Structures are given as structure tokens and as C-alpha cells.
Amino acid sequence: MGFSRRRFLGTLAALPAAAACSSSPEAEGEAPGGRPGTPGGDSRRPSPSPPPSPPQSRSGPRPLYLGTYTSAEGGGTGIGVASYDPATGRVSAAGTLTGVGDPSYLAVHPNGRVLYAVSERADGAVTAVRLADRKILGSRSTGGAGPCHLSVHPGGRWLLSANYASGSVAVHPIDASGAPGERTDLVTHSSPAPGPGQDGPHAHQILTSPDGRHVLAVDLGTDTVYTYRLDERKGTLSKVARARTRPGAGPRHLTFHPGGRYAYLANEVDDTVSVCSYDPDSGRLDIGEGQSTGANGDVTNHPAQILVTADGGHAFLANRGHDSLARYAVEDDGARLRLLGTVPVAGHFPRQIAFSPDGRLLFTANQRSGTVSVFHVDRASGGLRLAGEPFASPVAVCALPL
């Protein structure tokens, strides 16, 4: 299979990283690669709209699932299975879930019982795994190449995925067991024309708005965020709006403020982040001017993912290249981001970030160093404090704490 631009970016100059997780019958431990993060500002801090803090029943070890590229040099052999201590942030290996090739992005069903993974390959697919016994429930073609993101519609009946290489988004039904059914829709982003330096559309993310009324797809290749309405009976998408960034911004990842009226967009190519206003009635997104990621031109930087805390007070942005987390204060009820500084990730090329369900920990999957860093989050100040040495995980491109 060929490498897409996004995959090439991540694997270029990657150090082979050791498998820190063992498969159920066999252990595969090795040493971590990695280099320290680049300069940042503060220390001491919160995926889109995490649930509220759970009761004390979640105080014991919690599961952590790790995505990788199985076909990359130094990559893993499947979905990494680990656990983490929600108090200390310490991660421990627990095995490998094999049978899914190149599982570069993961998501969980709202009921918490089924894990979904993309297979980021030329013949893209989505796979469902029952967590109770790690049984693969089924796989389905996404109808495109290089799927790099997926999400479950809040009702739990539809699985949404984004095909990066094909510039398309797909919908699959989810049956009572959690398995995906035959695809019900596939929409290719045929217009507008690709942005500067792009060879075509590149769908990078698909998510549902907080009100549940619209599905939004972020396309790096066309510099556009598309808004769709999902027919929850037929599983089809109808386009209702689209919003363009400035040419060449290369939008990658969108996250909503919990208030539902604003969202934040990480622009990979021009190294900016934008505040967007969102109209729940029309689904229209208005994208604001790009602002600093904190990298300040010190190095070539490609922002990856942005998240907002559950209380809407702070936002965090993963900077690949600068190898940092940018910290923002969220002001004016979500209408403004104020950069507070950056914190080194203690790894190289933070591809993806995620909050623990209680929002007290932030995980970064550091692709080129093959590590996962964990930070304690000070929810009052938005500060971040590294929770010990990063955990070794081969070509770590996704961390999903449950």
C-alpha cells in the first residue's frame, strides 16, 4: 500500500519503537524510542465533550487502547491493550488485540461495550471489537482509501468514517450487537477545488455536533468543513452547508465548545487554530481568522488535534514538530481563545490527544518516538504536569482511555 501525505509526515524519520504491549498469549516488550519535547511555557492539564466526572467506582485501573500502523517499520501488531491508574496516570501493558490491520484511529460505542477501529489502508475498512471478550464482531469496507477517523453517532446506531486518501465520508449502520452493517452512504467531496499544494480532497475527520442535528466533515484537501444532515432512518447524508478556511490552511480537526455555539479548528498546513461560530438551526459554521499555535515559527509545525475541557474553560492543541501542547484560556463563553503557553510533550510528533473520562488526565500519542505521555490536568488553571516517564507503544498514533 502507498503512503498518504499525512502518513508520510508521521513516519518520516521515525525511530523504530518497541512494542510495550503484549498479546494475550505472548509478550512483546521493548525499549521506548523518543527525544525530549521542545521548549514550552508552563507545566501542569482536558476528547470533545468528555462526560462529567464519574463516581468513585472508577478509582481503580481503567482500560486504555492504543492505535498504531502495523505495516510501518517499528509498528505494532494490532490494537495495544493497556490500563492506567486514574490517580497517578501510570500506564501498564495488558496485551495486544490482533486481527485489525493499521488501526490508526479508535472510538468506542456510547454504551462502552464495543470498540471501533479504522484500517488505514488502500482498501479502507472499519472493524468492531466486543470489549468483554475481545471478539471481532465484523469488518466492513469504507468504500475509500486511507480512512483516518471515525466516530459513533450519539444515538449509537450509525458509524461515521472519513477516507483521507479518497476525500470521502461513509456511513454504516450498527446492529444490536454493535457490529457494522453494509455501508448506507458514501459522499465524496468533489467541490470546491483542492487548495494550494493539494492533489484532491482529503477528508480528515467526521463528527456530530453537540445538538445532534448535524454531522460535520473536515477536509484538509479542499480547505473546507462540510455540514450534513443524517437521515437516521436511512443512514444517508444530505449536505446543508459548507465553510471554507483561507486558501492553504489545511483544516484537520474540529472540536466543539460544550456550550454548542462555538468550535475550534486546527489547521495543519498553515500552522494556525481558528475559532468558529456555529448555528444549530442551519448547521452553518463561520470560520474565524487563524491564530498562533505557540510554535512561533521556531520549527516546521503541523498542529494535529484540539480539545476543550468539559467545563469549557480551557483548550489544548497538539503541535507536531514543536512537540508541545499549546494551552488556551477559553473566554467570552467560547468566542475567544487566549494562548497561555506551551508544554513539551516529552516525546516526538504528538499525533493525537485524549482526555480520561473524568478529565483529570490528558494522553498524547507521540508517533515518531513511539510513546504515550500522560499529564495531570489542573482544571482551574489549565496547567499540565507530566505524570512520570512516557509509556512505550510502537508508532503510537491514537490513545483511547476509557
XYZ file of C-alpha atoms in Angstrom:
402
model
C 0.000 0.000 0.000
C 1.199 3.510 -0.681
C 1.690 6.168 1.952
C -0.600 9.179 2.003
C 0.910 12.598 2.734
C -0.455 12.514 6.277
C 1.033 9.101 6.941
C 4.351 10.031 5.345
C 4.567 13.082 7.601
C 4.268 10.873 10.636
C 6.601 8.079 9.629
C 9.337 10.222 8.093
C 12.443 9.894 10.266
C 10.555 7.754 12.748
C 12.640 5.747 15.143
C 11.643 2.113 15.462
C 9.741 1.917 18.710
C 9.346 -1.079 20.848
C 6.149 -2.879 21.446
C 5.240 -2.156 25.003
C 2.096 -4.213 24.962
C 1.975 -7.970 24.924
C -0.504 -10.130 23.087
C -2.657 -12.280 25.294
C -0.545 -15.391 24.796
C 2.820 -13.757 24.042
C 4.801 -10.850 25.439
C 6.483 -8.341 23.134
C 8.205 -5.773 25.373
C 10.952 -3.463 24.083
C 12.565 -0.164 24.884
C 10.958 3.169 24.049
C 12.377 5.496 21.487
C 11.971 9.190 21.896
C 13.510 12.552 22.454
C 12.529 15.222 24.881
C 9.915 17.755 23.901
C 10.892 21.151 22.589
C 10.649 24.298 24.669
C 7.322 25.194 26.175
C 5.900 27.555 28.720
C 4.209 26.108 31.765
C 3.846 22.781 33.427
C 0.851 21.135 34.921
C -3.957 19.670 32.225
C -8.595 18.285 29.113
C -11.793 14.493 23.518
C -14.533 16.536 22.569
C -17.130 16.896 25.315
C -15.953 14.231 27.765
C -18.619 13.030 30.179
C -18.838 14.540 33.656
C -16.641 13.256 36.434
C -17.770 9.744 37.348
C -18.261 8.476 40.877
C -15.613 6.677 42.910
C -16.384 3.356 41.248
C -13.863 4.430 38.576
C -10.987 4.872 41.021
C -9.318 1.532 40.131
C -7.280 0.773 36.990
C -9.020 1.785 33.791
C -8.618 0.403 30.233
C -6.515 2.171 27.616
C -6.492 1.212 23.922
C -3.706 2.242 21.560
C -3.749 2.674 17.787
C -0.724 2.092 15.543
C 0.387 1.323 11.999
C 1.004 -2.410 11.727
C 2.587 -2.054 8.270
C 5.060 0.672 9.286
C 8.641 -0.038 10.296
C 8.693 -0.473 14.056
C 4.900 -0.537 14.191
C 2.706 -2.695 16.375
C 0.936 -5.955 15.684
C -2.580 -4.726 16.398
C -4.506 -2.571 18.844
C -2.488 -2.134 22.006
C -4.298 -3.019 25.228
C -3.157 -1.352 28.427
C -4.505 0.047 31.686
C -3.901 3.306 33.528
C -4.221 4.443 37.098
C -6.605 7.438 37.112
C -4.932 8.825 40.232
C -1.271 8.607 39.216
C -1.566 8.374 35.426
C 0.740 5.362 35.363
C 0.194 3.104 32.307
C 0.705 -0.668 32.351
C 0.757 -3.019 29.361
C -2.018 -5.622 29.166
C -1.771 -7.203 25.705
C -2.439 -6.739 22.017
C -5.691 -7.172 20.172
C -4.708 -8.662 16.828
C -6.734 -9.080 13.642
C -7.053 -5.399 12.684
C -4.520 -4.007 10.224
C -3.228 -0.447 10.584
C -5.733 0.571 13.310
C -4.717 4.236 13.286
C -7.850 5.657 14.939
C -10.182 4.251 17.591
C -13.586 5.108 19.023
C -15.961 3.492 21.492
C -19.728 2.962 21.314
C -21.742 5.156 23.707
C -22.592 2.040 25.728
C -18.881 1.441 26.328
C -19.044 -2.193 25.201
C -17.749 -2.072 21.635
C -14.521 -0.637 20.238
C -14.283 0.560 16.633
C -11.115 0.931 14.577
C -10.284 2.122 11.093
C -7.881 0.166 8.904
C -5.930 2.944 7.218
C -5.121 1.093 4.031
C -5.804 1.399 0.318
C -8.823 -0.872 0.830
C -10.109 1.004 3.860
C -12.306 -0.689 6.426
C -13.919 -0.255 9.829
C -13.910 -3.040 12.406
C -15.887 -3.601 15.612
C -14.475 -5.430 18.633
C -16.543 -6.533 21.653
C -14.533 -5.461 24.673
C -15.841 -8.081 27.112
C -14.051 -10.922 25.300
C -12.100 -9.029 22.593
C -14.078 -10.784 19.865
C -14.082 -9.158 16.435
C -17.744 -8.649 15.567
C -17.174 -7.767 11.936
C -15.448 -5.525 9.407
C -16.860 -3.507 6.532
C -15.346 -1.610 3.637
C -15.472 2.165 3.915
C -15.632 2.431 0.134
C -12.469 4.514 0.053
C -8.764 4.598 0.752
C -6.910 5.584 3.878
C -9.696 6.032 6.454
C -8.122 8.043 9.269
C -11.028 8.954 11.565
C -14.303 7.511 12.750
C -16.974 8.365 15.287
C -20.235 6.893 16.529
C -23.387 8.971 16.160
C -24.711 9.782 19.656
C -27.744 7.513 19.243
C -25.399 4.550 18.823
C -26.984 3.331 15.574
C -24.614 4.772 12.960
C -20.862 4.609 12.449
C -19.273 7.516 10.576
C -15.834 7.397 8.950
C -13.566 9.680 6.910
C -11.458 8.386 3.997
C -8.410 10.633 3.786
C -6.908 9.434 0.512
C -10.276 9.346 -1.302
C -11.703 12.531 0.174
C -14.958 10.840 1.120
C -17.088 10.098 4.165
C -19.022 6.881 4.822
C -21.954 5.768 6.957
C -22.517 2.254 8.312
C -25.442 1.007 10.402
C -24.652 -0.561 13.772
C -26.700 -3.615 14.735
C -27.818 -4.669 18.210
C -24.546 -6.487 18.862
C -22.506 -3.442 17.904
C -21.326 -4.852 14.564
C -21.253 -2.587 11.487
C -23.594 -3.418 8.616
C -23.267 -2.757 4.911
C -22.490 0.852 4.085
C -25.581 3.018 3.593
C -23.883 6.088 2.142
C -20.616 7.333 0.691
C -20.153 11.026 -0.125
C -17.081 12.304 -1.984
C -16.017 15.929 -1.580
C -15.995 16.819 -5.283
C -16.123 20.596 -4.766
C -14.692 23.114 -4.176
C -11.399 22.582 -5.979
C -8.405 21.432 -3.939
C -6.454 24.084 -2.060
C -2.874 25.180 -2.832
C -0.466 22.271 -2.942
C -3.207 19.659 -2.661
C -3.901 16.912 -5.201
C -7.536 16.396 -4.285
C -9.947 16.216 -1.357
C -8.661 14.688 1.889
C -11.367 14.029 4.471
C -9.651 14.072 7.853
C -12.441 13.945 10.428
C -16.177 13.350 10.792
C -18.125 14.191 13.939
C -21.619 15.025 15.183
C -22.454 18.474 16.534
C -23.310 18.687 20.262
C -27.001 19.247 19.480
C -27.028 16.006 17.460
C -28.660 17.701 14.499
C -25.729 17.813 12.112
C -22.665 15.832 11.035
C -19.569 17.815 10.119
C -16.668 16.620 7.941
C -13.300 18.387 7.930
C -11.440 18.190 4.603
C -7.780 19.227 4.509
C -7.545 18.984 0.726
C -10.376 21.383 -0.113
C -9.859 23.737 2.858
C -13.495 23.133 3.759
C -15.709 21.964 6.598
C -18.888 20.343 5.221
C -22.106 20.188 7.234
C -24.531 17.327 6.608
C -27.844 16.193 7.983
C -28.011 12.470 8.753
C -31.266 10.682 7.952
C -31.432 8.395 10.963
C -33.853 6.018 9.241
C -31.931 5.518 6.010
C -28.386 6.296 7.116
C -27.838 8.839 4.332
C -26.165 12.252 4.414
C -27.537 15.413 2.798
C -25.306 18.468 2.543
C -26.732 21.591 4.177
C -23.765 23.978 4.378
C -20.046 24.333 3.868
C -17.446 26.689 5.282
C -14.057 27.451 3.744
C -10.868 28.360 5.530
C -8.396 30.699 3.936
C -6.631 29.001 0.980
C -3.896 26.637 2.075
C -4.902 26.425 5.737
C -5.362 22.667 5.533
C -8.005 22.110 8.258
C -7.512 18.842 10.134
C -9.504 18.610 13.338
C -12.560 20.348 14.831
C -13.865 20.266 18.366
C -16.900 21.956 19.899
C -17.175 24.086 22.991
C -19.670 22.421 25.372
C -21.963 25.435 25.008
C -22.592 24.321 21.430
C -22.283 27.743 19.778
C -18.544 27.761 19.096
C -15.967 25.314 17.797
C -12.197 25.320 17.337
C -10.388 24.232 14.191
C -6.777 23.030 13.990
C -5.267 23.938 10.614
C -2.437 21.546 9.810
C -0.824 23.195 6.796
C -0.596 26.867 7.787
C 0.057 26.122 11.479
C -2.902 28.004 12.949
C -6.009 27.465 15.038
C -9.346 29.195 14.337
C -12.396 29.984 16.437
C -15.628 29.149 14.606
C -19.203 30.143 15.336
C -21.882 27.503 14.828
C -25.609 27.955 14.135
C -27.502 24.858 15.365
C -30.546 25.676 13.240
C -28.824 25.899 9.858
C -25.700 23.909 10.651
C -23.667 26.800 9.293
C -20.104 27.188 10.548
C -18.299 30.519 10.248
C -14.529 30.157 10.472
C -12.545 32.951 12.081
C -9.014 34.120 11.412
C -6.127 31.790 12.124
C -4.180 32.454 15.294
C -0.982 31.237 16.902
C -0.330 27.653 17.913
C 2.536 28.749 20.148
C 5.149 27.285 17.796
C 6.045 30.803 16.603
C 7.961 29.633 13.545
C 10.711 28.084 15.669
C 10.372 24.814 13.741
C 8.173 23.415 10.992
C 4.971 22.627 12.861
C 1.779 20.789 11.930
C -0.969 21.110 14.558
C -2.878 17.852 14.912
C -5.806 17.844 17.307
C -7.528 20.338 19.590
C -9.672 19.508 22.632
C -11.765 21.514 25.083
C -12.337 20.745 28.751
C -15.801 19.620 29.817
C -16.383 22.887 31.679
C -15.401 24.882 28.577
C -12.688 26.781 30.420
C -9.563 25.652 28.575
C -8.439 24.168 25.260
C -5.344 22.172 24.309
C -3.686 21.757 20.917
C -1.168 19.063 19.914
C 1.768 20.524 17.984
C 3.690 18.059 15.790
C 7.145 19.455 15.089
C 7.221 21.828 18.027
C 6.412 18.706 20.067
C 4.274 20.573 22.533
C 0.777 21.084 23.837
C -0.482 24.623 23.420
C -2.672 25.780 26.305
C -5.508 28.243 25.793
C -7.929 30.009 28.082
C -11.422 29.931 26.562
C -13.113 33.295 27.044
C -16.352 35.122 26.194
C -18.470 31.971 26.579
C -16.396 30.210 23.934
C -15.968 33.046 21.438
C -12.280 33.623 22.113
C -9.092 31.648 22.667
C -6.200 33.220 24.559
C -2.841 31.456 24.290
C -1.356 30.762 27.708
C 1.825 28.995 26.612
C 3.102 25.603 25.573
C 4.229 22.487 27.427
C 6.689 19.920 25.973
C 5.104 16.506 25.356
C 8.252 14.578 26.363
C 8.057 12.775 23.028
C 8.160 13.376 19.308
C 5.269 14.196 16.955
C 2.096 14.156 19.124
C -0.394 12.839 16.574
C -3.482 12.600 18.797
C -4.622 13.626 22.270
C -7.448 12.446 24.526
C -8.860 13.126 27.988
C -9.607 10.460 30.534
C -13.386 10.266 31.118
C -13.112 12.337 34.301
C -10.998 14.988 32.567
C -8.198 14.783 35.116
C -5.656 13.254 32.724
C -4.583 14.131 29.189
C -2.939 11.496 26.965
C -0.721 12.259 23.963
C 0.127 9.611 21.342
C 3.627 10.504 20.141
C 4.049 8.853 16.748
C 7.750 9.226 15.979
C 9.041 8.453 19.469
C 6.643 5.525 19.897
C 5.421 6.725 23.270
C 2.305 7.846 25.109
C 2.712 10.725 27.548
C 0.215 11.323 30.343
C -0.407 14.687 32.002
C -2.297 15.661 35.140
C -4.738 18.465 34.335
C -5.256 21.379 36.685
C -8.809 22.201 35.742
C -8.761 25.578 37.466
C -5.684 26.981 35.738
C -5.407 24.786 32.649
C -1.971 23.716 33.806
C -0.357 20.426 32.817
C 2.031 18.267 34.860
C 3.747 15.238 33.343
C 2.780 12.004 35.128
C 6.111 10.189 35.068
C 8.038 8.691 32.169
C 6.147 8.230 28.877
C 4.858 4.727 28.136
C 6.439 2.889 25.210
C 3.964 1.992 22.465
C 5.070 1.239 18.879
C 4.286 4.023 16.393
C 1.680 5.433 18.767
C -0.928 7.316 16.722
C -4.022 7.053 18.935
C -4.695 6.698 22.651
C -8.228 5.971 23.847
C -8.656 5.943 27.651
C -11.974 4.574 28.962
